[in-house]
């Protein structure tokens, strides 16, 4: 899926800026390498990795002596679907009002990242948190707003960090639109 691809590219690019080494993004891990997985896959399942149960959005960073996984819940909204209130409530698991649901609409879609704004992108959150644990600081979008420390050696601390968001879903609005609709 696109959020895993974007997260993997973001991780690779930041680690390259830190260390000068460009990691290869592959669909299948090599036998002689320490795999760093972004998102879940059949490979992470075979290794015994299981994403914790989340009630809301969040991320999971799992680092062992054999592999690492940066993941989180992913929920994607089918863009072509026309939702009824009942279908939408069942899909979301909560009572949201569909008048603000804009899947497929240019107002609800980030064309640069190629993801709907309502998607839950746990692997992207996990990569950002992991990079911050290595000293990267995101003060503003773009290279001028990001501080990336130089590191010749990057050591992954064994353990697990799991964080869950306080809210079940995030939506992005422009306040003027809401004022106009009320």
CSV table of C-alpha atoms in Angstrom, one decimal:
chain,number,residue,atom,x,y,z
A,1,UNK,CA,0.0,0.0,0.0
A,2,UNK,CA,1.1,3.6,-0.6
A,3,UNK,CA,1.5,4.6,3.1
A,4,UNK,CA,4.0,1.8,3.7
A,5,UNK,CA,5.9,2.7,0.5
A,6,UNK,CA,6.1,6.4,1.5
A,7,UNK,CA,7.1,5.5,5.1
A,8,UNK,CA,9.9,3.1,3.8
A,9,UNK,CA,11.2,5.8,1.4
A,10,UNK,CA,11.1,8.4,4.2
A,11,UNK,CA,13.1,6.1,6.5
A,12,UNK,CA,15.7,5.3,3.8
A,13,UNK,CA,16.1,9.0,2.9
A,14,UNK,CA,16.6,10.2,6.5
A,15,UNK,CA,19.0,7.3,7.3
A,16,UNK,CA,21.0,8.2,4.2
A,17,UNK,CA,21.2,11.8,5.3
A,18,UNK,CA,22.3,10.7,8.8
A,19,UNK,CA,24.9,8.1,7.8
A,20,UNK,CA,25.7,8.6,4.1
A,21,UNK,CA,24.6,5.0,3.5
A,22,UNK,CA,21.6,4.4,1.2
A,23,UNK,CA,19.5,1.4,2.2
A,24,UNK,CA,17.9,-0.7,-0.4
A,25,UNK,CA,14.1,-1.1,-0.2
A,26,UNK,CA,13.1,-4.6,-1.2
A,27,UNK,CA,10.0,-6.7,-1.3
A,28,UNK,CA,11.8,-9.7,0.1
A,29,UNK,CA,14.5,-9.7,2.8
A,30,UNK,CA,17.9,-11.1,2.1
A,31,UNK,CA,19.1,-14.1,4.1
A,32,UNK,CA,22.4,-12.5,5.3
A,33,UNK,CA,21.0,-9.2,6.3
A,34,UNK,CA,19.3,-7.7,9.4
A,35,UNK,CA,15.8,-6.9,8.1
A,36,UNK,CA,14.2,-3.6,9.0
A,37,UNK,CA,10.5,-4.0,8.0
A,38,UNK,CA,8.1,-1.1,7.5
A,39,UNK,CA,4.6,-2.3,7.9
A,40,UNK,CA,3.4,-5.9,8.4
A,41,UNK,CA,3.9,-8.7,5.9
A,42,UNK,CA,4.0,-12.4,5.5
A,43,UNK,CA,7.7,-12.2,6.5
A,44,UNK,CA,7.0,-10.4,9.8
A,45,UNK,CA,4.3,-12.9,10.5
A,46,UNK,CA,6.7,-15.8,9.9
A,47,UNK,CA,9.2,-14.2,12.3
A,48,UNK,CA,6.5,-14.1,15.0
A,49,UNK,CA,5.7,-10.4,14.9
A,50,UNK,CA,2.2,-9.4,15.8
A,51,UNK,CA,0.9,-5.9,15.8
A,52,UNK,CA,-0.7,-5.1,19.1
A,53,UNK,CA,-4.4,-4.5,19.3
A,54,UNK,CA,-5.2,-0.8,18.9
A,55,UNK,CA,-8.5,0.8,19.8
A,56,UNK,CA,-7.4,4.0,18.1
A,57,UNK,CA,-4.7,5.1,15.7
A,58,UNK,CA,-1.1,4.6,16.8
A,59,UNK,CA,2.2,2.9,16.0
A,60,UNK,CA,4.4,0.1,17.1
A,61,UNK,CA,8.2,0.0,17.0
A,62,UNK,CA,9.6,-3.5,17.6
A,63,UNK,CA,13.4,-4.1,17.6
A,64,UNK,CA,15.0,-7.5,18.4
A,65,UNK,CA,18.4,-9.0,17.8
A,66,UNK,CA,17.1,-10.6,14.6
A,67,UNK,CA,14.8,-8.0,13.0
A,68,UNK,CA,13.0,-4.7,13.5
A,69,UNK,CA,9.4,-3.7,12.5
A,70,UNK,CA,8.0,-0.2,12.3
A,71,UNK,CA,4.3,-0.5,11.9
A,72,UNK,CA,0.9,0.6,13.1
A,73,UNK,CA,-2.8,0.3,12.1
A,74,UNK,CA,-3.7,1.1,8.6
A,75,UNK,CA,-7.2,1.9,7.6
A,76,UNK,CA,-7.8,3.1,4.1
A,77,UNK,CA,-11.0,4.5,2.7
A,78,UNK,CA,-12.0,3.2,-0.7
A,79,UNK,CA,-12.1,6.2,-3.0
A,80,UNK,CA,-14.7,5.1,-5.4
A,81,UNK,CA,-17.3,4.1,-2.8
A,82,UNK,CA,-20.4,6.2,-2.2
A,83,UNK,CA,-21.2,5.8,1.5
A,84,UNK,CA,-24.6,5.6,3.1
A,85,UNK,CA,-24.7,6.8,6.8
A,86,UNK,CA,-25.2,3.2,8.0
A,87,UNK,CA,-22.3,1.8,5.9
A,88,UNK,CA,-20.0,4.6,7.0
A,89,UNK,CA,-20.9,4.1,10.7
A,90,UNK,CA,-20.3,0.4,10.4
A,91,UNK,CA,-16.9,0.9,8.6
A,92,UNK,CA,-15.7,3.5,11.1
A,93,UNK,CA,-17.1,1.8,14.2
A,94,UNK,CA,-18.3,5.2,15.5
A,95,UNK,CA,-21.0,7.7,14.8
A,96,UNK,CA,-19.4,10.2,12.4
A,97,UNK,CA,-21.3,12.5,10.1
A,98,UNK,CA,-20.6,11.8,6.4
A,99,UNK,CA,-21.2,15.4,5.3
A,100,UNK,CA,-17.5,16.0,6.0
A,101,UNK,CA,-16.3,12.7,4.5
A,102,UNK,CA,-14.6,13.7,1.2
A,103,UNK,CA,-12.9,10.5,0.0
A,104,UNK,CA,-11.8,11.0,-3.6
A,105,UNK,CA,-12.6,14.7,-3.4
A,106,UNK,CA,-9.6,17.0,-4.0
A,107,UNK,CA,-10.3,18.7,-0.7
A,108,UNK,CA,-9.9,15.3,1.1
A,109,UNK,CA,-7.0,14.0,-0.8
A,110,UNK,CA,-3.3,14.8,-0.5
A,111,UNK,CA,-2.1,14.6,-4.1
A,112,UNK,CA,1.6,15.0,-3.2
A,113,UNK,CA,1.6,11.9,-1.0
A,114,UNK,CA,-1.1,10.2,-3.0
A,115,UNK,CA,-3.2,9.3,0.1
A,116,UNK,CA,-6.7,10.3,1.3
A,117,UNK,CA,-6.5,12.6,4.3
A,118,UNK,CA,-8.8,10.3,6.3
A,119,UNK,CA,-6.5,7.3,6.0
A,120,UNK,CA,-4.9,6.0,9.2
A,121,UNK,CA,-1.2,5.7,8.4
A,122,UNK,CA,0.4,3.9,11.3
A,123,UNK,CA,3.6,2.9,9.6
A,124,UNK,CA,4.3,6.5,8.7
A,125,UNK,CA,3.8,7.5,12.4
A,126,UNK,CA,6.1,4.6,13.4
A,127,UNK,CA,8.9,5.8,11.1
A,128,UNK,CA,8.6,9.4,12.3
A,129,UNK,CA,8.8,8.3,16.0
A,130,UNK,CA,11.7,6.0,15.2
A,131,UNK,CA,13.6,8.8,13.4
A,132,UNK,CA,12.9,11.1,16.4
A,133,UNK,CA,14.4,8.4,18.7
A,134,UNK,CA,17.6,8.7,16.6
A,135,UNK,CA,17.7,12.4,17.1
A,136,UNK,CA,15.9,13.7,14.0
A,137,UNK,CA,13.8,16.8,14.8
A,138,UNK,CA,10.8,17.8,12.6
A,139,UNK,CA,10.2,21.5,13.3
A,140,UNK,CA,8.6,22.4,9.9
A,141,UNK,CA,8.0,20.6,6.6
A,142,UNK,CA,10.9,20.3,4.2
A,143,UNK,CA,14.7,20.1,4.7
A,144,UNK,CA,14.9,23.6,6.2
A,145,UNK,CA,12.6,22.6,9.0
A,146,UNK,CA,14.2,19.3,9.8
A,147,UNK,CA,17.3,18.7,11.8
A,148,UNK,CA,19.1,15.5,11.0
A,149,UNK,CA,22.2,14.5,13.1
A,150,UNK,CA,25.2,13.0,11.4
A,151,UNK,CA,25.9,9.5,12.6
A,152,UNK,CA,28.4,7.0,11.2
A,153,UNK,CA,26.9,4.2,13.2
A,154,UNK,CA,23.2,3.8,13.9
A,155,UNK,CA,22.5,1.5,16.8
A,156,UNK,CA,18.9,0.1,17.2
A,157,UNK,CA,18.0,-0.3,20.9
A,158,UNK,CA,16.2,-3.6,21.5
A,159,UNK,CA,12.7,-3.3,22.8
A,160,UNK,CA,9.2,-2.3,21.9
A,161,UNK,CA,7.6,1.1,21.9
A,162,UNK,CA,3.8,1.2,21.3
A,163,UNK,CA,1.8,4.4,21.4
A,164,UNK,CA,-1.9,4.8,20.9
A,165,UNK,CA,-3.6,8.1,19.9
A,166,UNK,CA,-6.2,9.6,22.2
A,167,UNK,CA,-8.7,9.8,19.4
A,168,UNK,CA,-10.0,7.2,17.1
A,169,UNK,CA,-9.7,9.1,13.9
A,170,UNK,CA,-8.1,12.4,12.7
A,171,UNK,CA,-9.7,14.6,10.1
A,172,UNK,CA,-8.3,17.7,8.5
A,173,UNK,CA,-10.6,20.7,8.0
A,174,UNK,CA,-10.2,24.2,6.9
A,175,UNK,CA,-12.2,26.3,9.4
A,176,UNK,CA,-13.8,28.5,6.8
A,177,UNK,CA,-15.5,25.6,5.2
A,178,UNK,CA,-17.0,24.5,8.5
A,179,UNK,CA,-18.2,28.0,9.3
A,180,UNK,CA,-19.8,28.2,5.8
A,181,UNK,CA,-21.7,24.9,6.3
A,182,UNK,CA,-23.2,25.8,9.7
